[in-house]
Amino acid sequence: MTHPTEHSLVQGGRSAALATACVRGGVAAGLGLGALAVLVTAAWISSPFPDSGPGGVLHVAAGLWLLAHGVDLVRTDTLSGLPAPLGVVPMLVAVLPVWLVHRAARDTLDPGEDSDRPRPSPGGAVAAVAGGYLLVAAVVVVYSESGPLPAELISAGFWLPFLVFGAAGAGVWTALGRPLPGQRQAAAALRATGLGLVTLCGGGAVLAAVSLAWHAGEAQAAFTGLAGEWSGRAAILLLVLALLPNAAVWGAAYGLGPGFTLGTGALATPLGLAGDPAVPSFPLLAALPAEGRGTWTHWAAVVVPLVATLVQGWRVGRTAKGWPARDAALTALAAAWGCGAVVAVLAAAAGGPLGSGRLSAFGPVWWQAGAATVLWGACVGVPMTLAVRAWGRRALRPKPLPVPAPANVNANATASATTPATASAPVGAGAGAGFGEPFDLEAQPEAAAPEAPSGGPPGVTPGVTPGGGQASPGKPAPGTPVATAKAAAPAPPPALDLDDDPGYEPYDYLPAAWESSPPPDPKA
């Protein structure tokens, strides 16, 4: 009879956890595909002139689901009979599969209420969730080959794994608490990259919205001209909403400088629209700039990347106050490269072919947009980082302490000369009594009085005139040498004479310690 060991139980629990994660990935793929199928079926049912059956609707839903993952499709039912590629991804639709994969990977490592259930390792969770999702995606790719929108196998083999593994990795990172790299430079570069990217895309969205509002008449004419019934207009409105993130990326690429292509041989930049554009009738495309040279309104678009790189450099500079200048500059360059890489990926998804011939190039060119982002970050972000760092280091420098004024040397010498005996003698030494013993205040001046100098006349006490009168303070007695008089000059009288105070009662001893007064005698 054999008993299962603890090692086998742990291995069995991890295997079950990996299998559960794989199922989670497959369910996430099914949910996304089902949601798009419901949307396409509702549009097909509401259409007054449906030209295909349920099979065609499912093929369209499968093609739209693959397109949301960045996979290029091929349209076979064209007017010319030649297949035409379709590679512009509706980026708002892509949010759905990304969020589903992210949530599946996050829930795989999140214990929830059941903290005792086995969980796979972070790498195993990413591989299991992505593997289950890609199994369903492979089935969808094979199914789409028999429909009107088959998938291009090369793009399917690259973009599908790229998107799925990236979303699964982000989900696992979220489940682990979003940790940043241990190196402070890498963490600061990642934060600055995110902030600069949000600022750049937000500015691009503002540019697109302003331009669309400026050409509101053309956009309305294009919207009403595409469809006359409400079902067609609803479908066009949904497509416009799905392409709004694409318009934001186009606006960012326009402000960066490279702009975007409107067909082969046509390029729109802030300097103007050159070439003969091939623009189909669509509401969002009505916001494109007019042909000819650019004006100050077009040149103002460069404010978007300028602000984005300034914000990015400011973020790095605030973090790098106590760093060397070399580390701060390298961190700013790393943030520029990271932002450029993300912008290149977004530009590749926001643009692409819309057909064959002149429409084979439409939208931003990914490598140009990425290179321009890195160039802006290097030329503007790095100086901004160094300037903010230098300004921040001013607050870190210790302020010099105020130097005290030098003491009056002559005053110190005079004070030490006036009391030669009392300055060095301890308290009570003149009376010959110890501390805490009776102390005669009236005998203290006689005990502390200095002896007459050897060079003076006999029988003359310093401070007393020969005639028996008291010398005035500050003036030597007659017959006393000047040096001896200066050395024996008494200290100035106190500001308050307690002997003249009728309420003053002298005491003849000093207490040895501080003692509280005894309570009054009730018999007294």
XYZ file of C-alpha atoms in Angstrom:
524
model
C 0.000 0.000 0.000
C 1.484 3.377 -1.039
C 0.796 6.802 0.408
C 1.074 10.046 -1.575
C 4.000 12.162 -0.491
C 3.897 15.896 0.061
C 6.001 16.481 -3.068
C 3.524 14.607 -5.272
C 0.617 16.516 -3.761
C 2.324 19.833 -4.487
C 3.098 18.786 -8.059
C -0.468 17.636 -8.555
C -1.799 20.922 -7.180
C 0.400 22.975 -9.492
C -0.608 20.900 -12.494
C -4.255 21.482 -11.656
C -3.551 25.207 -11.274
C -1.869 25.345 -14.699
C -4.781 23.515 -16.262
C -7.200 25.961 -14.647
C -5.159 28.883 -15.988
C -5.258 27.384 -19.482
C -9.027 27.073 -19.244
C -9.243 30.683 -18.082
C -7.377 31.795 -21.199
C -9.703 29.846 -23.469
C -12.766 31.278 -21.712
C -11.404 34.811 -22.124
C -11.010 34.249 -25.876
C -14.538 32.846 -26.096
C -16.015 35.810 -24.228
C -14.416 38.335 -26.547
C -15.452 36.453 -29.655
C -18.983 36.021 -28.344
C -19.373 39.724 -27.529
C -18.372 40.770 -31.047
C -20.597 38.074 -32.551
C -23.587 39.442 -30.651
C -22.822 42.972 -31.847
C -22.450 41.935 -35.492
C -25.589 39.784 -35.328
C -27.591 42.707 -33.915
C -26.408 44.941 -36.771
C -27.286 42.226 -39.305
C -30.756 41.751 -37.876
C -31.485 45.488 -37.849
C -30.265 45.942 -41.417
C -33.151 46.346 -43.913
C -31.190 44.663 -46.691
C -29.104 41.785 -45.300
C -26.983 40.286 -48.077
C -25.647 37.252 -46.212
C -26.844 34.509 -43.908
C -25.834 33.542 -40.393
C -22.640 31.915 -41.693
C -21.488 35.170 -43.215
C -22.277 36.999 -39.977
C -20.094 34.600 -37.982
C -17.255 34.959 -40.478
C -17.468 38.750 -40.185
C -17.409 38.500 -36.387
C -14.360 36.209 -36.532
C -12.565 38.598 -38.881
C -13.365 41.609 -36.695
C -12.093 39.721 -33.624
C -8.806 38.933 -35.378
C -8.525 42.523 -36.595
C -8.821 43.712 -32.987
C -5.660 41.707 -32.229
C -3.681 43.477 -34.952
C -4.044 40.748 -37.575
C -4.308 41.982 -41.158
C -7.314 40.736 -43.119
C -7.757 40.226 -46.833
C -10.985 41.337 -48.531
C -11.878 39.010 -51.358
C -15.217 40.537 -52.498
C -13.838 43.706 -54.111
C -15.174 45.439 -57.211
C -12.002 44.715 -59.148
C -11.935 41.084 -58.092
C -8.416 41.432 -56.691
C -7.872 40.774 -52.979
C -7.306 43.940 -50.951
C -5.617 44.027 -47.539
C -7.219 45.635 -44.483
C -4.810 46.486 -41.694
C -6.198 49.486 -39.760
C -7.037 48.223 -36.266
C -10.036 49.809 -34.478
C -8.136 50.388 -31.262
C -11.181 50.789 -29.039
C -12.307 47.288 -29.996
C -8.824 46.009 -29.125
C -9.387 47.085 -25.519
C -11.854 44.205 -25.024
C -9.511 41.250 -25.706
C -6.632 42.932 -23.925
C -8.735 43.446 -20.810
C -10.044 39.873 -20.872
C -6.556 38.358 -21.093
C -5.302 40.748 -18.416
C -8.095 39.776 -16.037
C -7.630 36.039 -16.647
C -3.908 36.227 -15.807
C -4.531 38.428 -12.785
C -7.206 36.116 -11.351
C -4.912 33.122 -11.813
C -2.422 34.451 -9.261
C -4.902 36.318 -7.071
C -5.905 33.964 -4.221
C -9.122 35.800 -3.431
C -11.137 34.263 -0.590
C -9.593 30.823 -1.052
C -5.997 31.484 -0.025
C -5.163 27.766 0.337
C -5.684 26.809 -3.273
C -2.492 26.069 -5.244
C -1.237 28.730 -7.583
C 1.264 28.450 -10.425
C 4.420 30.477 -10.704
C 4.233 33.869 -12.464
C 5.910 32.499 -15.602
C 3.695 29.440 -15.587
C 0.583 31.617 -15.234
C 1.565 33.726 -18.245
C 2.321 30.673 -20.379
C -0.842 28.805 -19.360
C -3.244 31.709 -19.891
C -1.625 32.709 -23.191
C -1.554 29.076 -24.346
C -5.263 28.559 -23.727
C -6.099 31.824 -25.476
C -3.913 31.095 -28.495
C -5.503 27.656 -28.932
C -8.881 29.317 -29.470
C -7.271 31.970 -31.683
C -5.744 29.290 -33.911
C -9.171 27.734 -34.406
C -10.606 31.150 -35.334
C -7.806 31.772 -37.848
C -8.514 28.443 -39.547
C -12.245 29.193 -39.577
C -11.738 32.636 -41.118
C -9.942 31.166 -44.132
C -13.257 29.982 -45.577
C -14.985 33.373 -45.235
C -14.933 36.742 -46.990
C -12.276 38.123 -44.581
C -9.492 35.553 -44.217
C -6.549 36.360 -41.967
C -3.047 36.975 -43.266
C -1.001 34.188 -41.726
C 2.233 36.163 -41.294
C 0.611 38.944 -39.280
C -1.452 36.384 -37.366
C 1.711 34.532 -36.344
C 3.351 37.732 -35.067
C 0.685 40.070 -33.659
C -1.503 37.495 -31.955
C 1.230 36.088 -29.656
C 2.675 39.573 -29.102
C -0.615 41.002 -27.875
C -1.686 37.971 -25.849
C 1.617 37.480 -24.036
C 1.895 41.203 -23.346
C -1.601 41.398 -21.836
C -1.024 38.226 -19.776
C 2.269 39.571 -18.473
C 0.576 42.826 -17.471
C -2.072 40.844 -15.600
C 0.524 38.864 -13.650
C 2.406 42.084 -12.882
C -0.804 43.578 -11.494
C -1.444 40.507 -9.344
C 2.066 40.822 -7.870
C 1.421 44.407 -6.817
C 2.933 46.182 -9.851
C 6.549 45.972 -8.653
C 9.135 48.179 -10.321
C 12.752 47.245 -11.046
C 15.167 47.398 -8.148
C 17.396 49.930 -9.874
C 16.222 53.463 -9.207
C 17.120 54.635 -12.722
C 14.957 51.972 -14.383
C 11.999 52.681 -12.101
C 12.249 56.432 -12.718
C 12.483 55.868 -16.482
C 9.338 53.713 -16.465
C 7.348 56.288 -14.518
C 8.480 59.092 -16.805
C 7.673 56.989 -19.877
C 4.107 56.435 -18.720
C 3.590 60.099 -17.887
C 5.038 61.301 -21.181
C 3.000 58.777 -23.153
C -0.268 59.824 -21.514
C 0.515 63.485 -22.142
C 1.408 62.867 -25.789
C -1.690 60.796 -26.575
C -3.925 63.200 -24.660
C -2.539 66.112 -26.657
C -3.100 64.182 -29.889
C -6.722 63.595 -28.894
C -7.151 67.335 -28.266
C -5.699 68.130 -31.707
C -8.053 65.666 -33.395
C -11.082 66.992 -31.499
C -10.267 70.622 -32.324
C -9.741 69.834 -36.004
C -12.959 67.793 -36.153
C -14.908 70.643 -34.572
C -13.313 73.062 -37.065
C -14.518 70.877 -39.954
C -17.859 69.936 -38.398
C -19.779 70.705 -41.599
C -17.713 68.362 -43.750
C -17.895 65.630 -41.107
C -21.687 65.854 -40.925
C -22.004 65.725 -44.709
C -19.829 62.598 -44.847
C -21.844 60.957 -42.065
C -25.233 61.534 -43.689
C -23.943 60.577 -47.130
C -22.772 57.107 -46.145
C -26.126 55.791 -44.918
C -29.719 56.996 -45.041
C -31.454 54.604 -42.607
C -30.966 54.623 -38.854
C -29.409 51.140 -38.697
C -26.645 52.111 -41.123
C -25.999 55.362 -39.293
C -25.799 53.499 -35.994
C -23.210 51.144 -37.473
C -21.173 54.101 -38.796
C -21.394 55.811 -35.419
C -20.074 52.684 -33.700
C -17.206 52.518 -36.187
C -16.373 56.185 -35.541
C -16.268 55.539 -31.797
C -14.040 52.493 -32.314
C -11.573 54.612 -34.320
C -11.335 57.541 -31.887
C -8.085 56.229 -30.281
C -6.659 55.950 -33.798
C -7.414 59.633 -34.330
C -5.550 60.481 -31.115
C -2.452 58.600 -32.324
C -2.706 60.320 -35.701
C -2.823 63.705 -33.955
C 0.243 62.823 -31.868
C 2.162 61.719 -34.972
C 1.149 64.946 -36.713
C 2.504 67.055 -33.857
C 5.735 65.042 -33.655
C 6.653 66.126 -37.173
C 6.573 63.053 -39.455
C 2.789 63.275 -39.771
C 0.921 60.536 -41.631
C 0.464 59.311 -45.159
C -2.824 59.620 -47.045
C -2.012 57.112 -49.720
C 1.193 56.560 -51.596
C 2.748 59.887 -52.536
C 0.740 62.064 -50.106
C 2.041 63.243 -46.751
C 0.448 65.538 -44.160
C 2.804 67.366 -41.750
C 2.632 70.679 -39.857
C 4.516 72.234 -42.772
C 1.630 71.415 -45.104
C -0.093 68.688 -47.134
C 2.049 67.567 -50.046
C 0.971 65.263 -52.860
C -2.397 64.063 -54.061
C -4.209 62.396 -51.147
C -6.503 59.424 -51.675
C -9.017 59.914 -48.886
C -12.267 57.938 -48.753
C -15.442 59.589 -47.514
C -15.566 59.119 -43.740
C -16.497 61.503 -40.883
C -13.169 61.306 -39.061
C -11.179 61.896 -42.250
C -12.965 65.218 -42.704
C -10.685 66.608 -39.961
C -7.598 66.265 -42.183
C -5.759 69.504 -43.029
C -6.393 71.159 -46.356
C -3.903 71.000 -49.182
C -1.158 73.582 -49.383
C 1.363 75.084 -47.016
C 0.786 75.027 -43.308
C -0.101 78.137 -41.329
C 0.461 79.060 -37.705
C -2.556 76.971 -36.727
C -0.818 73.898 -38.155
C 2.541 74.802 -36.627
C 0.901 75.091 -33.207
C 0.582 71.284 -33.197
C 4.233 70.997 -32.130
C 3.148 72.206 -28.683
C 1.869 68.677 -27.977
C 5.239 66.840 -28.145
C 6.971 69.833 -26.584
C 4.743 69.709 -23.510
C 4.959 65.905 -23.357
C 8.771 65.878 -23.369
C 8.948 68.744 -20.880
C 6.673 66.856 -18.506
C 8.742 63.717 -19.010
C 12.007 65.540 -18.304
C 10.486 67.286 -15.292
C 9.454 63.931 -13.850
C 12.958 62.506 -14.201
C 14.576 65.691 -12.887
C 12.475 65.692 -9.734
C 13.492 62.120 -8.995
C 17.187 62.696 -9.810
C 17.866 65.588 -7.411
C 20.571 63.720 -5.539
C 21.961 61.784 -8.517
C 25.010 62.569 -10.613
C 24.320 64.471 -13.802
C 25.358 61.492 -15.928
C 22.797 59.176 -14.293
C 20.044 61.755 -14.679
C 20.803 62.237 -18.388
C 20.915 58.490 -19.049
C 17.597 58.022 -17.247
C 16.001 60.728 -19.398
C 17.360 59.034 -22.528
C 15.973 55.677 -21.368
C 12.560 57.278 -20.849
C 12.730 58.765 -24.360
C 13.556 55.369 -25.871
C 10.773 53.664 -23.942
C 8.221 56.252 -25.034
C 9.443 55.982 -28.621
C 9.015 52.197 -28.611
C 5.426 52.418 -27.373
C 4.581 55.169 -29.862
C 5.976 53.028 -32.690
C 3.703 50.125 -31.682
C 0.660 52.404 -31.430
C 1.432 53.998 -34.795
C 1.720 50.577 -36.417
C -1.698 49.612 -35.024
C -3.361 52.962 -35.848
C -2.291 52.875 -39.473
C -1.961 50.288 -42.170
C -3.265 49.413 -45.586
C -6.869 50.080 -46.552
C -6.627 48.463 -49.936
C -4.301 47.860 -52.839
C -2.656 50.476 -55.019
C -2.581 53.971 -53.542
C -4.356 52.946 -50.339
C -1.679 50.417 -49.460
C -0.081 53.044 -47.142
C -2.477 54.908 -44.881
C -1.772 56.511 -41.520
C 1.405 57.121 -39.494
C 4.625 55.337 -40.388
C 5.632 53.458 -37.249
C 9.412 53.855 -37.441
C 9.206 57.561 -38.263
C 6.864 58.262 -35.351
C 9.061 56.287 -32.943
C 12.275 57.959 -34.105
C 10.725 61.414 -33.811
C 9.609 60.642 -30.244
C 13.143 59.600 -29.261
C 14.569 62.728 -30.920
C 12.187 65.015 -29.042
C 13.071 63.304 -25.770
C 16.814 63.630 -26.385
C 16.745 67.275 -27.502
C 14.163 68.620 -25.048
C 13.689 66.033 -22.318
C 17.367 65.660 -21.352
C 18.047 69.428 -20.964
C 14.817 69.760 -19.009
C 15.917 66.941 -16.708
C 19.285 68.549 -16.040
C 17.700 71.958 -15.436
C 15.147 70.600 -12.947
C 17.879 68.588 -11.233
C 20.114 71.657 -10.899
C 17.234 73.706 -9.524
C 16.325 70.986 -7.047
C 19.886 70.675 -5.783
C 19.766 74.315 -4.640
C 17.367 73.304 -1.903
C 19.606 70.399 -0.883
C 22.682 72.571 -0.276
C 23.161 73.478 3.431
C 22.831 77.174 4.115
C 25.867 78.802 5.863
C 25.308 79.502 9.549
C 25.628 83.171 10.698
C 29.050 83.940 12.201
C 28.742 85.506 15.718
C 30.275 88.923 16.225
C 33.684 88.843 18.019
C 33.580 89.699 21.720
C 35.092 92.937 23.007
C 38.570 91.935 24.104
C 39.172 95.134 26.111
C 35.903 94.685 28.013
C 36.852 91.118 28.927
C 40.273 92.206 30.085
C 38.805 95.000 32.225
C 36.221 92.645 33.772
C 38.893 90.102 34.655
C 41.135 92.775 36.153
C 38.452 94.264 38.384
C 37.810 91.010 40.281
C 41.100 89.140 40.428
C 40.326 87.374 43.664
C 36.641 86.693 43.386
C 36.893 85.354 39.833
C 39.204 82.534 40.864
C 38.035 81.864 44.406
C 35.170 79.467 44.998
C 31.968 80.568 46.657
C 32.404 80.892 50.384
C 36.196 80.755 50.273
C 36.584 84.317 51.566
C 34.570 83.582 54.709
C 36.375 80.321 55.348
C 33.071 78.442 55.469
C 32.033 75.397 53.500
C 29.009 75.175 51.242
C 25.842 75.011 53.289
C 27.434 76.539 56.411
C 26.605 80.012 57.876
C 27.801 82.738 55.626
C 28.421 86.329 56.775
C 27.432 88.677 54.006
C 28.720 91.770 55.816
C 32.163 90.278 56.274
C 32.446 89.235 52.607
C 33.629 92.609 51.192
C 36.406 92.803 53.763
C 37.522 89.263 53.072
C 37.431 89.784 49.328
C 39.051 93.223 49.336
C 42.392 93.254 47.562
C 45.526 94.180 49.407
C 47.218 97.436 48.754
C 49.868 97.296 46.065
C 53.471 97.401 47.146
C 54.151 100.580 45.253
C 51.447 102.657 46.943
C 51.679 104.752 50.050
C 51.327 102.898 53.335
C 48.077 103.039 55.185
C 46.053 103.991 52.155
C 43.249 101.724 51.273
C 42.311 101.589 47.559
C 39.039 103.278 46.944
C 39.351 105.487 50.099
C 40.770 108.998 50.077
C 43.515 109.942 52.506
C 41.162 112.264 54.251
C 38.840 109.459 55.110
C 36.365 110.159 52.296
C 35.115 107.567 49.878
C 36.417 107.839 46.359
C 33.826 108.241 43.683
C 33.254 105.262 41.426
C 35.346 105.262 38.321
C 37.899 107.829 39.666
C 41.203 106.812 41.379
C 42.085 108.139 44.803
C 44.683 110.914 45.031
C 48.175 109.613 45.245
C 47.359 106.256 43.648
C 49.296 105.289 40.519
C 47.293 105.235 37.316
C 48.006 101.565 36.507
C 47.148 100.478 40.063
C 44.011 102.565 40.043
C 42.876 101.047 36.769
C 43.522 97.530 38.021
C 41.787 98.169 41.364
C 38.863 100.138 39.972
C 35.677 98.748 41.504
C 32.870 97.340 39.379
C 29.958 99.680 38.643
C 27.252 99.650 41.313
C 24.263 97.436 40.728
C 21.193 98.899 39.144
C 19.117 98.092 42.230
C 20.303 98.742 45.783
C 18.575 96.254 48.058
C 19.826 97.984 51.224
C 17.571 100.948 50.516
C 14.577 98.669 50.177
C 12.580 98.757 53.468
C 11.141 95.299 52.761
C 14.531 93.645 52.329
C 15.676 91.437 55.241
C 19.187 89.972 54.956
C 19.929 86.442 56.058
C 23.183 85.138 57.460
C 23.464 81.709 55.808
C 22.960 80.007 52.464
C 20.833 76.856 52.255
C 22.647 73.643 51.363
C 19.834 72.524 49.045
C 16.524 73.735 47.872
C 13.978 72.979 50.561
C 10.352 73.762 50.760
C 9.260 76.104 53.535
C 7.911 74.305 56.647
C 4.190 74.513 57.253
C 3.066 77.279 59.610
C 2.685 76.383 63.283
C -0.993 76.493 64.216
C -0.140 77.351 67.853
C 1.770 80.450 66.857
